[in-house]
Coordinates of N, CA, C and O in Angstrom, one line a residue:
X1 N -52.5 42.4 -7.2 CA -52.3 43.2 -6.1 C -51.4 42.5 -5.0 O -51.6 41.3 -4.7
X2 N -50.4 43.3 -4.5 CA -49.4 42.4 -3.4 C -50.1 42.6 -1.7 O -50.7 43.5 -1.1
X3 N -49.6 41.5 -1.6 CA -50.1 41.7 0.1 C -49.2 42.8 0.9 O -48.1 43.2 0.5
X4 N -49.8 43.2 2.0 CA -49.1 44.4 2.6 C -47.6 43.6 3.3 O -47.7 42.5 3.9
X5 N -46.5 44.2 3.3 CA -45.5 43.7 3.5 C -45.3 44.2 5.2 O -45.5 45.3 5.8
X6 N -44.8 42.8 5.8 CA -44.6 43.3 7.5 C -43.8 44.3 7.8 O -42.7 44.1 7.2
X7 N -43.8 45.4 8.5 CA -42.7 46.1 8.8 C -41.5 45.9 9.1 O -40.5 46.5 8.9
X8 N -41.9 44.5 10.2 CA -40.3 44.2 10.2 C -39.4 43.2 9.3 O -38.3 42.8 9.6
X9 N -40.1 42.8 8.3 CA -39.4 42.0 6.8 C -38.9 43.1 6.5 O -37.7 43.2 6.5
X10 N -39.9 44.7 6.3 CA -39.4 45.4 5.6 C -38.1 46.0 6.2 O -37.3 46.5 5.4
X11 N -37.9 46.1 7.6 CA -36.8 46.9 7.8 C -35.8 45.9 7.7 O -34.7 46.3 7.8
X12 N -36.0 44.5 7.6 CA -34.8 43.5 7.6 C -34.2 43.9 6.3 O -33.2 44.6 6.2
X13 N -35.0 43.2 5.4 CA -34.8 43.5 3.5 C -33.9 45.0 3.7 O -32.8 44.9 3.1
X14 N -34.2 46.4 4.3 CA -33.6 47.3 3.8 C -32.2 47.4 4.5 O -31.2 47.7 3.9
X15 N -32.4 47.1 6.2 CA -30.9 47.1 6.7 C -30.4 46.0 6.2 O -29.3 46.0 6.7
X16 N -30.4 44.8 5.4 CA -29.6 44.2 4.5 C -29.1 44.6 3.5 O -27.9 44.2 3.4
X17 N -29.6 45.4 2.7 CA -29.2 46.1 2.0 C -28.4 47.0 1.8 O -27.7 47.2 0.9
X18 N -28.6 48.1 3.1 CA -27.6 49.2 3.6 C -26.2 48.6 4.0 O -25.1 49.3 4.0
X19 N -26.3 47.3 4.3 CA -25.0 46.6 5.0 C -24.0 45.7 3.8 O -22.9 45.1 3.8
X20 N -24.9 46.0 2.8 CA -24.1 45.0 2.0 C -22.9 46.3 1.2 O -23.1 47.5 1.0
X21 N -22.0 45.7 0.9 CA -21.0 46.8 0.5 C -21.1 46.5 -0.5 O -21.0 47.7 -0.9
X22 N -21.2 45.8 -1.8 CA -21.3 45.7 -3.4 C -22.3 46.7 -3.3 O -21.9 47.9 -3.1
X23 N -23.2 46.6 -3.5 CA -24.4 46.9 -3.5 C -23.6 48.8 -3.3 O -23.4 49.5 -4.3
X24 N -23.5 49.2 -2.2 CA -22.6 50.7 -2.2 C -21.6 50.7 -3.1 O -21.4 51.8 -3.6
X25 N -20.9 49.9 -3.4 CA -20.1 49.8 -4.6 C -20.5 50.5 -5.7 O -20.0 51.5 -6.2
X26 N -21.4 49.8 -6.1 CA -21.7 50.0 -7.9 C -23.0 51.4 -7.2 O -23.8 51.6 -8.1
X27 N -23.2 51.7 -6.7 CA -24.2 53.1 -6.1 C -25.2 52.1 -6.6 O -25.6 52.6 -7.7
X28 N -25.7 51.3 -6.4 CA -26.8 51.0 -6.3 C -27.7 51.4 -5.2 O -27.4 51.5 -4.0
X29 N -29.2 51.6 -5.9 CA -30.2 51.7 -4.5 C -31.5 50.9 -4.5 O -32.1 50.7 -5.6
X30 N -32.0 50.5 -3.5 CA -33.4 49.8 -3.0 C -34.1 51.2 -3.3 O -34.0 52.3 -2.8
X31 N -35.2 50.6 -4.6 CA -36.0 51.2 -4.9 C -37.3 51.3 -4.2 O -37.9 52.2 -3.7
X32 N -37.7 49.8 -4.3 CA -39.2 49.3 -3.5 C -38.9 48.1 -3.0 O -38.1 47.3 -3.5
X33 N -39.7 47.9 -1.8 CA -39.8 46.5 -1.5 C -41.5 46.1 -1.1 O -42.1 46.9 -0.3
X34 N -42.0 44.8 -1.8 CA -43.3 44.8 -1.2 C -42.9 43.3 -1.1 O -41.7 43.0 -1.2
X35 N -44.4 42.0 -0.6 CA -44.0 41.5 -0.7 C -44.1 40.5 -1.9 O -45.0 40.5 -2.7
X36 N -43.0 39.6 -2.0 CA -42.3 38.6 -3.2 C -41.9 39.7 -4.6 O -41.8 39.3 -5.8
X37 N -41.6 40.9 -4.2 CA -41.0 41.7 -5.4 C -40.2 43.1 -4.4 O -40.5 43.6 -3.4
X38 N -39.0 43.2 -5.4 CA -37.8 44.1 -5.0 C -37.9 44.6 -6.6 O -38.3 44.0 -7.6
X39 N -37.2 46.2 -6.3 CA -36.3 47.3 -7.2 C -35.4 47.7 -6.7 O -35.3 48.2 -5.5
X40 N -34.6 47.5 -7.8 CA -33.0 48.1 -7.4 C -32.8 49.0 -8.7 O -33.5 49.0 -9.7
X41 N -32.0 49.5 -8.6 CA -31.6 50.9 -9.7 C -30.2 50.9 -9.5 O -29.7 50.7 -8.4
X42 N -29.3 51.1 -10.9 CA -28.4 52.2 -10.3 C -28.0 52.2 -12.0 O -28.2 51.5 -13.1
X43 N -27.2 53.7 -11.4 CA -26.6 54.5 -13.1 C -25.2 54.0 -13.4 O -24.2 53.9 -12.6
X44 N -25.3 53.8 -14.4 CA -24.4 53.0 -15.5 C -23.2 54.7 -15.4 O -23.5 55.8 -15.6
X45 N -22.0 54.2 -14.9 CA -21.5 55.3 -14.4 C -19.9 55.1 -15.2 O -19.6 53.9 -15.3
X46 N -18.9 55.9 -15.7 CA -18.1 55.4 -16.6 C -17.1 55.0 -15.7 O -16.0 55.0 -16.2
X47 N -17.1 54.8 -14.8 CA -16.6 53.5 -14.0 C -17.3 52.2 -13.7 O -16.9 51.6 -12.7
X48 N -18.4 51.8 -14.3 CA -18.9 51.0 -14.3 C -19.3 50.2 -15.6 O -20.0 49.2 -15.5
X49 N -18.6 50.8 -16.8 CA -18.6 50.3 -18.1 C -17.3 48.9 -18.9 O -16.1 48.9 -18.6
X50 N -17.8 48.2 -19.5 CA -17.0 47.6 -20.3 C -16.2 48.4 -21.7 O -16.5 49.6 -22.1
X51 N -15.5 47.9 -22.2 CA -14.7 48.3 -23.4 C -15.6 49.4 -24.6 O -15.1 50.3 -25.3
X52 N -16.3 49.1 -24.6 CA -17.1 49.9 -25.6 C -18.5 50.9 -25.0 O -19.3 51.6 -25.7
X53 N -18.4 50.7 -23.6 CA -18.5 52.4 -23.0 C -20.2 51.5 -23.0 O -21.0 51.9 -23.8
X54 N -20.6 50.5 -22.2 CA -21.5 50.1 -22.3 C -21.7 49.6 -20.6 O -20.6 49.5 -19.9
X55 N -23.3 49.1 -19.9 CA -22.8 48.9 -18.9 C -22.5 47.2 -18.8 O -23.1 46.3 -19.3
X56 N -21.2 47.2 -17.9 CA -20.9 45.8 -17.8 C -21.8 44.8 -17.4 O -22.8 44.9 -16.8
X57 N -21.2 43.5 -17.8 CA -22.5 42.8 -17.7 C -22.5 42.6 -15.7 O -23.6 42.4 -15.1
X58 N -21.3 42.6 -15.0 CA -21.2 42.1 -13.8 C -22.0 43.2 -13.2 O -22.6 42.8 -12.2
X59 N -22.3 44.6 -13.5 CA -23.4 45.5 -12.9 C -24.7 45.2 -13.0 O -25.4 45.5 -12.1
X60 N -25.3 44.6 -14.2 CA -26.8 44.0 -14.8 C -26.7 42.4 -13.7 O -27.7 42.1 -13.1
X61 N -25.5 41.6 -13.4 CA -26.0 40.3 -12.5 C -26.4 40.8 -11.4 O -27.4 40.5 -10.8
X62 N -25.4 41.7 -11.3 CA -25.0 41.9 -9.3 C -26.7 42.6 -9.1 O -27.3 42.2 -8.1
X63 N -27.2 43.5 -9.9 CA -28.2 44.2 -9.7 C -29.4 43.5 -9.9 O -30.3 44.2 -9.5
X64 N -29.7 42.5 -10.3 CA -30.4 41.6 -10.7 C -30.1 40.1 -9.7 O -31.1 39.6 -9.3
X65 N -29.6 39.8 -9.4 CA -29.2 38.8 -8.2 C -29.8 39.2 -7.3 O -30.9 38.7 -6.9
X66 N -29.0 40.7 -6.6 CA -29.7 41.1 -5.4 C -31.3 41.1 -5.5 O -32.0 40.6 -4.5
X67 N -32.0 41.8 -6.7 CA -33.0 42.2 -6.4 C -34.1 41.0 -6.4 O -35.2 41.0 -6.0
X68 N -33.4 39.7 -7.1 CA -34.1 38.5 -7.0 C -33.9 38.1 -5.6 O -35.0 37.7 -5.1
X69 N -32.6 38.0 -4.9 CA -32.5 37.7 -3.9 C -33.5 38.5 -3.2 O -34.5 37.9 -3.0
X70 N -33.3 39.8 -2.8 CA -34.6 40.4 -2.2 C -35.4 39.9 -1.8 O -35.6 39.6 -0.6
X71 N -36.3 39.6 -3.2 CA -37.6 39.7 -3.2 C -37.5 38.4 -2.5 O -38.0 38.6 -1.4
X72 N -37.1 37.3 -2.5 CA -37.4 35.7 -1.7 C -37.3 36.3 -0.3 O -38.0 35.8 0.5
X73 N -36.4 37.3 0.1 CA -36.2 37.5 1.6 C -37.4 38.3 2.2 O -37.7 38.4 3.4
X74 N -38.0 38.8 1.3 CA -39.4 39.0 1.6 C -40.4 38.3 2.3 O -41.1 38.6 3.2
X75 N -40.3 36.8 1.2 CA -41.2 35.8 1.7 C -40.7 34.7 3.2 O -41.3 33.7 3.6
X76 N -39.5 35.4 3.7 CA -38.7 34.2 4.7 C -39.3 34.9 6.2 O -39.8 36.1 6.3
X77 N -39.2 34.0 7.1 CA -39.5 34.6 8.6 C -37.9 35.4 9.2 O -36.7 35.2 9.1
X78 N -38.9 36.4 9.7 CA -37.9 37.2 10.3 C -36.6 37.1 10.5 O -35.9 38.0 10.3
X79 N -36.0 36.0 11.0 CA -34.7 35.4 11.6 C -34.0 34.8 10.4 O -32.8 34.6 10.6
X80 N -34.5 34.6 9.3 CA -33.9 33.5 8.2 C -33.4 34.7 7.4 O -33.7 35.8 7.5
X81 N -32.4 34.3 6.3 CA -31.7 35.1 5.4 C -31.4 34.2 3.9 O -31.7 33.0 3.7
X82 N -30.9 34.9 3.1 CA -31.3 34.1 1.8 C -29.7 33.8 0.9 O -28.7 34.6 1.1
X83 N -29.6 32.8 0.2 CA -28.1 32.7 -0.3 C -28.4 32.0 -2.3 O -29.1 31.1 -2.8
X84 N -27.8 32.7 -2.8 CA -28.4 32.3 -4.1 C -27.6 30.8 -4.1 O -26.6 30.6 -3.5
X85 N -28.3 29.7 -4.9 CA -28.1 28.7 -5.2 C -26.8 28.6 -6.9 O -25.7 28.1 -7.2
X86 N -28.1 29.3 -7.4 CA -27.8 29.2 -9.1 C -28.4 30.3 -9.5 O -29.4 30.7 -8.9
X87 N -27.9 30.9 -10.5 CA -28.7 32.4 -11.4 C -28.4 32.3 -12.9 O -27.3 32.2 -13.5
X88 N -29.2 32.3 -13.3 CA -29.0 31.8 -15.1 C -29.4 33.6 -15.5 O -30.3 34.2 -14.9
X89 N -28.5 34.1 -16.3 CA -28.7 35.2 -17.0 C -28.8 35.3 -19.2 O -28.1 34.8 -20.1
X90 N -29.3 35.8 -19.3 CA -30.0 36.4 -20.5 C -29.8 37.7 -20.6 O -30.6 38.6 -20.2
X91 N -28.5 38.1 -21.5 CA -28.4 39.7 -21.7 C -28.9 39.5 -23.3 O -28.8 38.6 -24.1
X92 N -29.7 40.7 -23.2 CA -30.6 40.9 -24.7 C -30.5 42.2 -25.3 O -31.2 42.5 -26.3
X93 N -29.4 43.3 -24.5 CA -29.6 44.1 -25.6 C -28.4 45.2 -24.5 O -28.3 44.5 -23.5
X94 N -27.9 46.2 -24.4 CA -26.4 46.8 -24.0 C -26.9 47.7 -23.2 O -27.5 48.5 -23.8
X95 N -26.8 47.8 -21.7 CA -27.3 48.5 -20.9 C -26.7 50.3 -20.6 O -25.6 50.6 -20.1
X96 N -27.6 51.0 -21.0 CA -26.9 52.7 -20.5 C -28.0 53.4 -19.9 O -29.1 53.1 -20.0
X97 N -27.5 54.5 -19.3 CA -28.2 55.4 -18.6 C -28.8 54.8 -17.1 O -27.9 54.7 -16.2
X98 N -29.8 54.5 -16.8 CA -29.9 54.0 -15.6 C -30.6 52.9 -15.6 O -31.7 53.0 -16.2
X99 N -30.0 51.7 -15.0 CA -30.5 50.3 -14.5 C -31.6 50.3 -13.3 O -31.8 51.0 -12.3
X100 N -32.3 48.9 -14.3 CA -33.3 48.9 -12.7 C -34.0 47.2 -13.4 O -34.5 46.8 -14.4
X101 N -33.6 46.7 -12.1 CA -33.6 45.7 -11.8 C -35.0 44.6 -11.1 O -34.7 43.9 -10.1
X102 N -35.9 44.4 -11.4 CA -37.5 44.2 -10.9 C -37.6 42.5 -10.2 O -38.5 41.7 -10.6
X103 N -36.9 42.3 -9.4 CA -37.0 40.9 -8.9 C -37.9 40.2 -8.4 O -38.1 40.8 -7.3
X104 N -38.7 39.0 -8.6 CA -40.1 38.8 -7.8 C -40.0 37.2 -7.9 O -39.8 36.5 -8.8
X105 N -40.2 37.0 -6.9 CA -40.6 34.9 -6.5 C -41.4 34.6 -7.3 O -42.5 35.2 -7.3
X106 N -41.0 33.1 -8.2 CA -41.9 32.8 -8.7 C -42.4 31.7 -7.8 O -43.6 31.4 -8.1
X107 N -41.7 30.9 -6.5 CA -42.1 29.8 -6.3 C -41.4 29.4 -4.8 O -40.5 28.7 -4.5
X108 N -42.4 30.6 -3.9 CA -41.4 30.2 -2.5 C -41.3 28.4 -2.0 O -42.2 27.7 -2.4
X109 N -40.5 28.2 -1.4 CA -40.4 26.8 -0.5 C -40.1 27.2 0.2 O -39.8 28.3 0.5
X110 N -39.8 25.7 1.0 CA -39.3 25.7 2.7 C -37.8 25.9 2.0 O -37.2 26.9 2.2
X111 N -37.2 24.7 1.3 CA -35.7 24.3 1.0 C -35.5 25.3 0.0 O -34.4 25.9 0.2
X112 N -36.1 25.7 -1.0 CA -35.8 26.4 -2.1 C -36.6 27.5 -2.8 O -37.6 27.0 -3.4
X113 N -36.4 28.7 -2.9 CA -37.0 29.4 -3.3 C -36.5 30.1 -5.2 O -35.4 30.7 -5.6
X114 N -38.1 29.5 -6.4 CA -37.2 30.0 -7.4 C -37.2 31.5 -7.9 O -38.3 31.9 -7.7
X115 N -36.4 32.4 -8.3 CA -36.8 33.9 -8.6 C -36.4 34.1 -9.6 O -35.7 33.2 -10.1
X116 N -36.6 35.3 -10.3 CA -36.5 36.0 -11.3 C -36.4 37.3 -11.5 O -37.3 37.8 -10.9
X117 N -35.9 38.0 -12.0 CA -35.5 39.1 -12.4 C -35.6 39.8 -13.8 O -35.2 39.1 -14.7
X118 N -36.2 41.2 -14.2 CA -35.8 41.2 -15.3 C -35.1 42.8 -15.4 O -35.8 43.7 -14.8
X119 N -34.0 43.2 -16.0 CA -33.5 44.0 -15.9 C -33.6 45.0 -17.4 O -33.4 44.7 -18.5
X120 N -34.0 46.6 -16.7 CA -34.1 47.3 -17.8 C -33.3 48.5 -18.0 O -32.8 48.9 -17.0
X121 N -33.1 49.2 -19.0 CA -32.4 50.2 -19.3 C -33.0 51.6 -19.4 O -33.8 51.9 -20.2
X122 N -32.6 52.4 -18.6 CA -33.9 53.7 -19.0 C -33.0 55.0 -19.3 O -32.5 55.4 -18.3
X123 N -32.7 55.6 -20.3 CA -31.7 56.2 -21.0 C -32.6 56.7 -21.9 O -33.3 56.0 -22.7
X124 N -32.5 58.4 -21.8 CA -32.8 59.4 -22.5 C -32.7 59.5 -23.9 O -33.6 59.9 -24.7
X125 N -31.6 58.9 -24.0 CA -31.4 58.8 -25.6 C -31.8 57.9 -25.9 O -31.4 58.0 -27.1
X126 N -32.2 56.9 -25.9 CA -32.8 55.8 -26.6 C -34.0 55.0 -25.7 O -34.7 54.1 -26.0
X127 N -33.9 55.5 -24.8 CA -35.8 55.2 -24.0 C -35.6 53.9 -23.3 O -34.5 53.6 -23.0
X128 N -36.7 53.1 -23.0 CA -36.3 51.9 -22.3 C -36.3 51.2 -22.8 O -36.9 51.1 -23.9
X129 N -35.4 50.1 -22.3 CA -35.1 48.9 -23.0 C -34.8 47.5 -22.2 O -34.0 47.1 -21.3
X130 N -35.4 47.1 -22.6 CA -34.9 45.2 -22.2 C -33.6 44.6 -21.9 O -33.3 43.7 -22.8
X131 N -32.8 44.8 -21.0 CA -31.0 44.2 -21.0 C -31.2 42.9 -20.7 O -30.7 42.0 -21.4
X132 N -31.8 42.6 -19.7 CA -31.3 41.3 -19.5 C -32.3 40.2 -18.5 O -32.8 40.6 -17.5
X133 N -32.3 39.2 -18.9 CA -33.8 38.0 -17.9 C -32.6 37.2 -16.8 O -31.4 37.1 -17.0
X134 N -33.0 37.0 -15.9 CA -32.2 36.6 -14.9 C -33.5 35.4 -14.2 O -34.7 35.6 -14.0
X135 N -32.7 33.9 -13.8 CA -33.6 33.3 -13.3 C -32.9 32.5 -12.3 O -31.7 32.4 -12.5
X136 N -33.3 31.8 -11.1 CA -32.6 31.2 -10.1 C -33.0 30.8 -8.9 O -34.2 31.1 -8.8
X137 N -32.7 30.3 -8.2 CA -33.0 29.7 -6.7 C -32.5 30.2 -5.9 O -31.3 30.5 -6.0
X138 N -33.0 30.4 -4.9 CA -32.1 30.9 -3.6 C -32.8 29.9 -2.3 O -33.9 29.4 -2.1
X139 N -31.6 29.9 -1.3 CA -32.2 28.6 -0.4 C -32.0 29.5 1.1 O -31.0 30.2 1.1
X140 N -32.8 29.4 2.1 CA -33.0 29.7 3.2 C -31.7 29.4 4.1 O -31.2 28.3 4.2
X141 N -31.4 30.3 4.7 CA -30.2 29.7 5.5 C -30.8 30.5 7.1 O -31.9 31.1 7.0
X142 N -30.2 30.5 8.3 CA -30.4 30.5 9.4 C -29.5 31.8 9.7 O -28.4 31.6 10.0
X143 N -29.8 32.9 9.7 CA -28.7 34.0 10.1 C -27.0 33.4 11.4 O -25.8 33.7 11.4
X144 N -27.6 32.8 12.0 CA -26.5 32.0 12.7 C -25.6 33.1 13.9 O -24.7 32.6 14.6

């Protein structure tokens, strides 16, 4: 069970989100935010495909980054903001229909926070599926 998340993490996390323009790019959306876990979604759109009509892999990072990022911005105080370090990805199987992205802290710190993501596929015609494990650090910065 997650602890109840502050209202104003939560309105930080979401007007970060509304602000970020990738993120409006690929129509992605903030699904949930609680705290140390984020959802992100978005539909695999045929402008959003690689060569063989599949979704690219830079829509499965970006959606998975963010949503790892997220979730650590969850765990930061109000004024602080989050910057990925490193993100290791694992694509495991060709993403269509609609993305969604489940990011959650494995291991907040002061200096470094590690996260993870795993990203899935949910498509009518072939049901859900496993695309891709995403793992990484993100480090606290000072909004400035």
């Amino acid at each position: 069970m997650t602890a109840p998340l502050d209202p104003v993490i939560d309105a930080k996390v979401r007007a970060s989100f509304a602000a970020q323009a990738m993120m409006t790019t690929l129509g992605a959306r903030l699904d949930s935010v609680t705290q140390g876990a984020v959802t992100i979604s978005a539909e695999v759109t045929a402008t959003l495909t690689q060569q063989q009509g599949y979704s690219h892999a830079g829509l499965i990072f970006s959606i998975g980054d963010s949503a790892a990022g997220y979730s650590a911005l969850t765990m930061m105080p109000e004024g602080a903001e989050v910057m990925t370090v490193e993100m290791k990805i694992n694509l495991l199987a060709p993403g269509t229909g609609r993305l969604i992205a489940e990011g959650r802290v494995i291991r907040p710190g002061r200096r470094l926070v590690v996260v993870a993501a795993d990203v899935w596929a949910d498509d009518p015609k072939v049901g859900r599926r496993h695309v891709a494990m995403l793992q990484g650090t993100m480090i606290p910065v000072d909004r400035g």
